[in-house]
Short mmCIF file of C-alpha atoms in Angstrom, two decimals:
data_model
loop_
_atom_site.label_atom_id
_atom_site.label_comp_id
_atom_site.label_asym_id
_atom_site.label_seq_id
_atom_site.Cartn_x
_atom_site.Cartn_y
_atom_site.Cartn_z
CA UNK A 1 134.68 109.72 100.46
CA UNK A 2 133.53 112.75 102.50
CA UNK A 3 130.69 114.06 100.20
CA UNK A 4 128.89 110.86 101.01
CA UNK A 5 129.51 111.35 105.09
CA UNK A 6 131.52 107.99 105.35
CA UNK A 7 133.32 108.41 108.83
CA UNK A 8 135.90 105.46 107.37
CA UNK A 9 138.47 105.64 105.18
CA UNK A 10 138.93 103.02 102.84
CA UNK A 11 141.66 101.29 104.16
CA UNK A 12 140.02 101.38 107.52
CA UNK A 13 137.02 99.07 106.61
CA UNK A 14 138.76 95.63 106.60
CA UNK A 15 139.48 96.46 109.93
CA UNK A 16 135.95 97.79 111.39
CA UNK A 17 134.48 94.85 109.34
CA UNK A 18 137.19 92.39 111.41
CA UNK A 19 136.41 93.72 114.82
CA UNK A 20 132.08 93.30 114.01
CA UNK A 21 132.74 89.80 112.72
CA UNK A 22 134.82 88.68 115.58
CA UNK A 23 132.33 90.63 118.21
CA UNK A 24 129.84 88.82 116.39
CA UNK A 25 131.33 85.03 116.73
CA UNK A 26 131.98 85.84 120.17
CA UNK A 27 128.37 86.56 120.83
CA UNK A 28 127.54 82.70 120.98
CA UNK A 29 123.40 83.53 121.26
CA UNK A 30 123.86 85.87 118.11
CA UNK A 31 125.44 83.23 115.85
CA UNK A 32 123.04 80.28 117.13
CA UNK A 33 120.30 82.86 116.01
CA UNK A 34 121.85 83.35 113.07
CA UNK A 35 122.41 80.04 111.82
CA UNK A 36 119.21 78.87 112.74
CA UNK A 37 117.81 81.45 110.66
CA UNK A 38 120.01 80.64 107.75
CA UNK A 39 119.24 77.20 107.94
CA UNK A 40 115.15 77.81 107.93
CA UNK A 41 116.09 79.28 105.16
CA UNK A 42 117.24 76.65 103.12
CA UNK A 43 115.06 74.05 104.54
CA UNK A 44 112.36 76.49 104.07
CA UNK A 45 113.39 77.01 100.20
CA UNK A 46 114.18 73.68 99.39
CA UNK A 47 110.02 72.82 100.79
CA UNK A 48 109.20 74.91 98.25
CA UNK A 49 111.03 72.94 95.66
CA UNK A 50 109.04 70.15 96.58
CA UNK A 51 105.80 71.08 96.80
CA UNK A 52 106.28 72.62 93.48
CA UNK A 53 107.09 69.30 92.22
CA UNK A 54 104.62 67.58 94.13
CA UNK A 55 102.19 70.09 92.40
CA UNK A 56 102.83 68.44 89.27
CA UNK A 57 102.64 65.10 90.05
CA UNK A 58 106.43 64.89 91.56
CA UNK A 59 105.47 63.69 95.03
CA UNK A 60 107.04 60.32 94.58
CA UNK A 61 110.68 61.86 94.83
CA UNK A 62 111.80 61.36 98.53
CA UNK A 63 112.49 64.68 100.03
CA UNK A 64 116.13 63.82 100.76
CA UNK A 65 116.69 63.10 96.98
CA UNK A 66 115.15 66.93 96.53
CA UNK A 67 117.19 68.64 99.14
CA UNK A 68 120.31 66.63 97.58
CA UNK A 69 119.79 68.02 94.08
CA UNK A 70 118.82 71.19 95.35
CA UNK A 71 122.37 71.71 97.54
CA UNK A 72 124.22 70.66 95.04
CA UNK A 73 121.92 73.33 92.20
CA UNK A 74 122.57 76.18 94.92
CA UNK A 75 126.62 75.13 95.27
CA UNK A 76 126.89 75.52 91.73
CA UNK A 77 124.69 78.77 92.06
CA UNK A 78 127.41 80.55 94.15
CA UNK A 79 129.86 80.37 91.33
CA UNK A 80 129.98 84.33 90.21
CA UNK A 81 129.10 83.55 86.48
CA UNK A 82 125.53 84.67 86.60
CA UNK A 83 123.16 86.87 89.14
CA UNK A 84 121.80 84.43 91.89
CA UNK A 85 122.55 81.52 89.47
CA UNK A 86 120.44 82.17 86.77
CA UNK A 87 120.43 79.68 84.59
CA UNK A 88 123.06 77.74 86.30
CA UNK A 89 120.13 76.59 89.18
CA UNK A 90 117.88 75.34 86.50
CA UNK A 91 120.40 74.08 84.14
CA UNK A 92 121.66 71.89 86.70
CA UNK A 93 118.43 70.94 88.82
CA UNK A 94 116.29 69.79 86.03
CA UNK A 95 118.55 67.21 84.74
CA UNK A 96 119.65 66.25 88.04
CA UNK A 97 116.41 65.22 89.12
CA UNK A 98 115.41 63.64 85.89
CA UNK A 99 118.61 61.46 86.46
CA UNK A 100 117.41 60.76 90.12
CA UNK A 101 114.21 59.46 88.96
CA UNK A 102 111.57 62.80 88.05
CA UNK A 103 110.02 62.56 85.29
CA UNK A 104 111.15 65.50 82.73
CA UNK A 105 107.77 67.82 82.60
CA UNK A 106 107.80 67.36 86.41
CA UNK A 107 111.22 67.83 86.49
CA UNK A 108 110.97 71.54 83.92
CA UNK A 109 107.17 72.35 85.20
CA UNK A 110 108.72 71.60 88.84
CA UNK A 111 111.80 74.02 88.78
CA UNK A 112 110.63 77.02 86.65
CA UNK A 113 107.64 77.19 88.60
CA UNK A 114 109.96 77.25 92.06
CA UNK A 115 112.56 79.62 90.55
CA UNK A 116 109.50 81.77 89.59
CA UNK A 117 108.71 82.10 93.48
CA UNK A 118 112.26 81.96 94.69
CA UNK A 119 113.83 84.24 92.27
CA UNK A 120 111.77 86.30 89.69
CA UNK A 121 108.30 86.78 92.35
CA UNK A 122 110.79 89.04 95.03
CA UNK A 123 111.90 91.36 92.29
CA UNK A 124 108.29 93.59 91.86
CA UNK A 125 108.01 93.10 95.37
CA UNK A 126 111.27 95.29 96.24
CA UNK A 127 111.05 97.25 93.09
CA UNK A 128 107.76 98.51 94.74
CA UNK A 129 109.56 99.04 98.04
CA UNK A 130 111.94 101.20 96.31
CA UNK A 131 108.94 103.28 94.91
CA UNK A 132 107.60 103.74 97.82
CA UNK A 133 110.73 104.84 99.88
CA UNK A 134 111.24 107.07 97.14
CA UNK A 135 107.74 108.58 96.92
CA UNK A 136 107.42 108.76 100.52
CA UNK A 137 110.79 111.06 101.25
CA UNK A 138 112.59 107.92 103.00
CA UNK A 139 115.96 107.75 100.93
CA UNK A 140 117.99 107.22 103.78
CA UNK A 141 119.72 110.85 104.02
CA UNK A 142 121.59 112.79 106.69
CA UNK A 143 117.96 113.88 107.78
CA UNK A 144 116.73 110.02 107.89
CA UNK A 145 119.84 109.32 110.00
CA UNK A 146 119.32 106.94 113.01
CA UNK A 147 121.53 106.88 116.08
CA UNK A 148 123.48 103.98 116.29
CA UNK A 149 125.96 102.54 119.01
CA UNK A 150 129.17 102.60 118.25
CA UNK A 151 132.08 100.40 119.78
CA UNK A 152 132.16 102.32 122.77
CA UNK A 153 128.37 102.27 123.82
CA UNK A 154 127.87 105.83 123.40
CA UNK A 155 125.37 106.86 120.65
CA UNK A 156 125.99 108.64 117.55
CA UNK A 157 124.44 109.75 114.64
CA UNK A 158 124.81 107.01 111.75
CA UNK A 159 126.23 109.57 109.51
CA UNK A 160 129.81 108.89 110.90
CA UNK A 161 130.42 112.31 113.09
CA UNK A 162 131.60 111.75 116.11
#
């Protein structure tokens, strides 16, 4: 635990993560902020669904039946079976919006083509992030630390001295 400058013990960080997440319920602004960012999110996501159908000739489906099938493809998404639900979104999706009225090559052509933007387009993206954190010198080391407030308003270095 010390050779990789964490200032908490293990047993310590169910506690430190306690105290943040009550600090940051209290914070009423903070968690409006938050949850209206979350929700853009999915609305945001689920418009994509849709105009991904509608790009194949779906744009007779009523948005509430899409944002229906696509809560209930994302609940089943959260089960940990697969990373970010793959397989379990589509598996699910597709023949719940055939059964709500798509036809089926909407339905396939609809969802691939989403879960191409929502899950498969972000991966290059970061992986080219990483590349250029790590060809630029920015790995996040003792060096690249930032000062950061702890619980008492005084600054300290993110490394976990104190």
């Amino acid at each position: 635990v010390a050779r990789r400058g964490w200032s908490h013990a293990p047993s310590r960080v169910p506690a430190t993560a306690g105290t943040q997440l009550v600090a940051f319920l209290v914070d009423r602004r903070r968690t409006a902020r938050a949850a209206a960012f979350g929700m853009s999110n999915w609305l945001l996501d689920a418009t994509c669904l849709y105009v991904c159908l509608a790009a194949y000739g779906g744009h007779h489906l009523a948005p509430e039946v899409v944002l229906t099938a696509y809560g209930f493809a994302n609940l089943l998404g959260l089960l940990p079976l697969t990373p970010g639900g793959l397989g379990l979104v589509e598996g699910s999706l597709i023949p719940l919006l055939i059964a709500l009225g798509s036809d089926p090559g909407v339905a396939v052509l609809g969802v691939l083509t989403w879960r191409v933007f929502q899950f498969w387009l972000p991966v290059p993206v970061a992986a080219g992030g990483y590349l250029w954190l790590r060809l630029t010198g920015r790995t996040g080391t003792k060096a690249d630390a930032v000062a950061v407030k702890d619980a008492s308003g005084s600054a300290s270095p993110a490394s976990g001295k104190r």
